[in-house]
mmCIF file with all atom_site columns, C-alpha atoms in Angstrom:
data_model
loop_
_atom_site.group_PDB
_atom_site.id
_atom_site.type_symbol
_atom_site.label_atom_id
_atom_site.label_alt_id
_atom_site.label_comp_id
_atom_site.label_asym_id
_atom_site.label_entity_id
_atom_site.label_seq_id
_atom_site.pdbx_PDB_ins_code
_atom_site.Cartn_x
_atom_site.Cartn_y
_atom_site.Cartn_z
_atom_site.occupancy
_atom_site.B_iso_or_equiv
_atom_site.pdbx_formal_charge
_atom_site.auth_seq_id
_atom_site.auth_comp_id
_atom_site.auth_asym_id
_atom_site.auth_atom_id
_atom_site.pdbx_PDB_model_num
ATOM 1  C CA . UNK A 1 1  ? 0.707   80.283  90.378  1.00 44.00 ? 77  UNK A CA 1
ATOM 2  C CA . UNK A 1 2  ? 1.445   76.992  91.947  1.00 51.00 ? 78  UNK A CA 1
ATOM 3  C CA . UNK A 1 3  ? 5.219   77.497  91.166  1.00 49.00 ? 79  UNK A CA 1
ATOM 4  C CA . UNK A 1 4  ? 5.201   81.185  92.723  1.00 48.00 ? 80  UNK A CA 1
ATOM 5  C CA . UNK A 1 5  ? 3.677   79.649  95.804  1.00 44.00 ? 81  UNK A CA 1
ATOM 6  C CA . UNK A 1 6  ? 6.513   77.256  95.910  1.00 51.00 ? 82  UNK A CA 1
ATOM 7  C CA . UNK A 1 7  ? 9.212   79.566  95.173  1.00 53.00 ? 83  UNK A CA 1
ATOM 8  C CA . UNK A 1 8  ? 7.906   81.732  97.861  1.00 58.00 ? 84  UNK A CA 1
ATOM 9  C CA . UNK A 1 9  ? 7.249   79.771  101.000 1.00 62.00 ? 85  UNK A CA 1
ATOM 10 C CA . UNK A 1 10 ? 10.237  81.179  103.644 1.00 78.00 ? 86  UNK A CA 1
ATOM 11 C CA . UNK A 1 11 ? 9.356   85.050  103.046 1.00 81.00 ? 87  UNK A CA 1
ATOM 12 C CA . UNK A 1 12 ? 9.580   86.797  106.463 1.00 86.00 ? 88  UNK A CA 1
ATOM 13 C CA . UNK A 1 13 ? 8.189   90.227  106.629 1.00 86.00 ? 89  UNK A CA 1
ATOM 14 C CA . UNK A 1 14 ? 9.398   92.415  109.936 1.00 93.00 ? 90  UNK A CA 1
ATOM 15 C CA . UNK A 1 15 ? 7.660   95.334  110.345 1.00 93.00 ? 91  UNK A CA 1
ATOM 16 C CA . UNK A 1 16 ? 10.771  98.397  110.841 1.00 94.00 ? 92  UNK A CA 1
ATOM 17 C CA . UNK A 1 17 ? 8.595   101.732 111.438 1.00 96.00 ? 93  UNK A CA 1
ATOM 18 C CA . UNK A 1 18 ? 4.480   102.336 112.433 1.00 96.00 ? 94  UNK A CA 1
ATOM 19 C CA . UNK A 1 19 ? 2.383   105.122 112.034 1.00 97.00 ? 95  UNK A CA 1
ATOM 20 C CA . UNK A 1 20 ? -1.010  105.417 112.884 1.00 96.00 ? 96  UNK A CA 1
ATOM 21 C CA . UNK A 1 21 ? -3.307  108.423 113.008 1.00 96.00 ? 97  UNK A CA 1
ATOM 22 C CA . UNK A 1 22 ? -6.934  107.516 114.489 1.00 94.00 ? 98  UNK A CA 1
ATOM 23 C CA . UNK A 1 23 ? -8.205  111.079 113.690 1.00 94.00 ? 99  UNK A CA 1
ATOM 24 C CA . UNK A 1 24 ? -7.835  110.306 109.811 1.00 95.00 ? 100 UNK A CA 1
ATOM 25 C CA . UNK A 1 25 ? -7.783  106.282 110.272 1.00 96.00 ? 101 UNK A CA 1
ATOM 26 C CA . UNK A 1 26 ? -4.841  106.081 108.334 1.00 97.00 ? 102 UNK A CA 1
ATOM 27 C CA . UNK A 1 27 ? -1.506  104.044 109.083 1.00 97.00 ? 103 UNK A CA 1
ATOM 28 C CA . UNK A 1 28 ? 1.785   103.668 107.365 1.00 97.00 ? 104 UNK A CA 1
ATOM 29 C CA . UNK A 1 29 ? 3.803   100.592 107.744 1.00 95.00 ? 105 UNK A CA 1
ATOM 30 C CA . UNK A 1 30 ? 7.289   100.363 106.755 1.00 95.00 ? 106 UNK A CA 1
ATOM 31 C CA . UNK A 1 31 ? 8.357   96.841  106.186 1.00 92.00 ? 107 UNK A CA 1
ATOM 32 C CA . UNK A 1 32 ? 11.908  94.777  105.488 1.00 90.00 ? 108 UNK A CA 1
ATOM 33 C CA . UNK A 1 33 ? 10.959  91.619  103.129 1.00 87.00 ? 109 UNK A CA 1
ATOM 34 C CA . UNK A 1 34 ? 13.530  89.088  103.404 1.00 87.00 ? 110 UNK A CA 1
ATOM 35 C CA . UNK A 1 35 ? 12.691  86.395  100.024 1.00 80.00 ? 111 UNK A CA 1
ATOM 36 C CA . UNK A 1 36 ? 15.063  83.159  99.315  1.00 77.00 ? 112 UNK A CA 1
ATOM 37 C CA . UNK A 1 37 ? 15.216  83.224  95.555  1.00 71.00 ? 113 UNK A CA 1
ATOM 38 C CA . UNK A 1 38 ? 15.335  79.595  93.303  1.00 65.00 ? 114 UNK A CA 1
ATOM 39 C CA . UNK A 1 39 ? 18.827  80.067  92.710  1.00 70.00 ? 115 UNK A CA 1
ATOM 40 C CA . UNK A 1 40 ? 19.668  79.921  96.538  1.00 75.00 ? 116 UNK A CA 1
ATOM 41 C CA . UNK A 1 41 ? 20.208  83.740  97.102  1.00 78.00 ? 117 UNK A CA 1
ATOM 42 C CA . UNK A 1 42 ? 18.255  85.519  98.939  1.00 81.00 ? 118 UNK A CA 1
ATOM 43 C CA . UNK A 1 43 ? 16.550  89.248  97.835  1.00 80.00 ? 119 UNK A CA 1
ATOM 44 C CA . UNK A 1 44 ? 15.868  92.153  100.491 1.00 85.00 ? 120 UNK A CA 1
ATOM 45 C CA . UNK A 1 45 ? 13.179  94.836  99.611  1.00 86.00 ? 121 UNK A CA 1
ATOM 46 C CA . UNK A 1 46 ? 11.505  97.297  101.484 1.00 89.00 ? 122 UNK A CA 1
ATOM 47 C CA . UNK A 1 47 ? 8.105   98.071  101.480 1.00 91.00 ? 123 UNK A CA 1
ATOM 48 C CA . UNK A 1 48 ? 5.605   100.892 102.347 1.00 95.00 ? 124 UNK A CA 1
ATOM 49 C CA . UNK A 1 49 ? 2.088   99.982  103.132 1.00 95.00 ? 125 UNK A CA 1
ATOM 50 C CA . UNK A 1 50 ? -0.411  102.830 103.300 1.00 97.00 ? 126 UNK A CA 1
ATOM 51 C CA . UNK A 1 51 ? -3.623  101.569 104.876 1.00 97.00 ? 127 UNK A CA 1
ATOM 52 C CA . UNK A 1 52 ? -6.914  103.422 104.990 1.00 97.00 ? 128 UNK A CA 1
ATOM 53 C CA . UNK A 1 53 ? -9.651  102.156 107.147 1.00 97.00 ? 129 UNK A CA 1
ATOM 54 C CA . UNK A 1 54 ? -13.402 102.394 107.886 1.00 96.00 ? 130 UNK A CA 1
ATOM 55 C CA . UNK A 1 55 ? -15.559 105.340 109.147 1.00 93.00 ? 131 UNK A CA 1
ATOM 56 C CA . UNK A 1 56 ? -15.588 102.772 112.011 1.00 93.00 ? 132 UNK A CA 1
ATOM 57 C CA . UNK A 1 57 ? -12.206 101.979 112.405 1.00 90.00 ? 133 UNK A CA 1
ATOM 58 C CA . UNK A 1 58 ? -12.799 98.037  112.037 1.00 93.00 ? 134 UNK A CA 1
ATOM 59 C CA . UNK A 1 59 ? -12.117 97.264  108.463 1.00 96.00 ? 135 UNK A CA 1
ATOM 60 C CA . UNK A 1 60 ? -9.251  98.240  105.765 1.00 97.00 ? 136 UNK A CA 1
ATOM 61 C CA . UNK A 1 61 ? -11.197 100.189 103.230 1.00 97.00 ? 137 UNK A CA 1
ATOM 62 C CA . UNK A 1 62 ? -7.910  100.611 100.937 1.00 97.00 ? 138 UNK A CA 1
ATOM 63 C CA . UNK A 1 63 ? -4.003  99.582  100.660 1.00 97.00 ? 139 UNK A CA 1
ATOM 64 C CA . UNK A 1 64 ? -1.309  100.752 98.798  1.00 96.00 ? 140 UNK A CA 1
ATOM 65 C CA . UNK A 1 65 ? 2.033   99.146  98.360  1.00 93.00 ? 141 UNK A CA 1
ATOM 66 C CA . UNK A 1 66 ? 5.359   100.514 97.486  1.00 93.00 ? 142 UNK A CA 1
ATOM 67 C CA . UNK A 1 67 ? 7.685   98.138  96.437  1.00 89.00 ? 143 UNK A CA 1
ATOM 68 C CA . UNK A 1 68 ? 11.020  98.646  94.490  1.00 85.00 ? 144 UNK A CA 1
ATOM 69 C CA . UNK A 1 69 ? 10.089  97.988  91.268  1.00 86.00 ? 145 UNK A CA 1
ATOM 70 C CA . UNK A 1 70 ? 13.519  96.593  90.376  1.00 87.00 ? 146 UNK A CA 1
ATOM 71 C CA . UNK A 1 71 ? 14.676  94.012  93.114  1.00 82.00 ? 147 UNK A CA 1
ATOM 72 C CA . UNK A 1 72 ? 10.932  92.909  92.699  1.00 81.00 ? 148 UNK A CA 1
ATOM 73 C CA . UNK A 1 73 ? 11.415  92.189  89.303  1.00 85.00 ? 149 UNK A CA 1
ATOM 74 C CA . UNK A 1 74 ? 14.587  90.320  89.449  1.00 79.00 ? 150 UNK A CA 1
ATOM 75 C CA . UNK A 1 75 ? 12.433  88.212  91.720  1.00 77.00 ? 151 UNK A CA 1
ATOM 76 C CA . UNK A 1 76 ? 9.675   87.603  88.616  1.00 80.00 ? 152 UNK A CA 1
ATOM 77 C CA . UNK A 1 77 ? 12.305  86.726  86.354  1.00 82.00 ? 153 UNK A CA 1
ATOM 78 C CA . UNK A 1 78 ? 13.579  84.092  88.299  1.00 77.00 ? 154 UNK A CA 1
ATOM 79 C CA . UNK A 1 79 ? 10.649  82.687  89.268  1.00 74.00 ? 155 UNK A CA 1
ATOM 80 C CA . UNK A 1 80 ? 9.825   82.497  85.396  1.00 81.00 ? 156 UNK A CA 1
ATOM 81 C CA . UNK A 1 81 ? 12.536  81.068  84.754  1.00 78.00 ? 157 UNK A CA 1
ATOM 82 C CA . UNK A 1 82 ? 12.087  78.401  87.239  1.00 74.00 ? 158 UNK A CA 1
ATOM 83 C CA . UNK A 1 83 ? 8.394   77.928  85.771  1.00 75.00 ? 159 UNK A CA 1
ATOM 84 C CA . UNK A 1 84 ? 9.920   77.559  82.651  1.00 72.00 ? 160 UNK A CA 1
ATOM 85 C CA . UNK A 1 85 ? 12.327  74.997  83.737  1.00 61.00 ? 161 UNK A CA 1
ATOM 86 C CA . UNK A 1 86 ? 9.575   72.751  85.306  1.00 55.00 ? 162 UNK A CA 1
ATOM 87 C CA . UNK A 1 87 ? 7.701   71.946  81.935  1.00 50.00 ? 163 UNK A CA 1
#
C-alpha cells in the first residue's frame, strides 16, 4: 500500500456535472480524475459517483463508483510494476 500511496500523491479530481434530488436523498457526481502515472505519463478517467444518504439527510448511507475498468487497470499494472521494481 505504501507504494500506491506514493505513486498516487498529485491526483486532482474536478467535479464536471451535479445532481442532487432531496426528495429521494440521492446525488450523482460526475467526476474527471487526472493521475500522473510512474512512468511520467499521466492517465485521465472519468468517474460516476452515486451517493445515497440518510433518512436525515446528514450522513452517506451508500456509494457507488463507476470507473473505466480499463484505463484503471493500466494504472494497477504500473503501479505493480513499480512495487515490483522497489524490492
Amino acid at each position: 500500500m505504501k507504494a500506491e500511496l506514493q505513486t498516487m500523491q498529485d491526483v486532482s479530481q474536478k467535479v464536471t456535472r451535479m445532481v442532487i434530488d432531496t426528495t429521494e436523498r440521492r446525488a450523482t457526481l460526475w467526476t474527471e480524475q487526472t493521475l500522473p502515472l510512474a512512468d511520467g505519463s499521466k492517465n485521465f478517467n472519468e468517474m460516476i459517483w452515486d451517493l445515497d444518504f440518510s433518512e436525515d439527510g446528514t450522513r452517506v448511507s451508500q456509494v457507488l463508483e463507476y470507473v473505466d475498468t480499463y484505463k484503471a487497470t493500466q494504472v494497477l499494472q504500473q503501479m505493480l510494476a513499480k512495487l515490483g521494481d522497489s524490492y
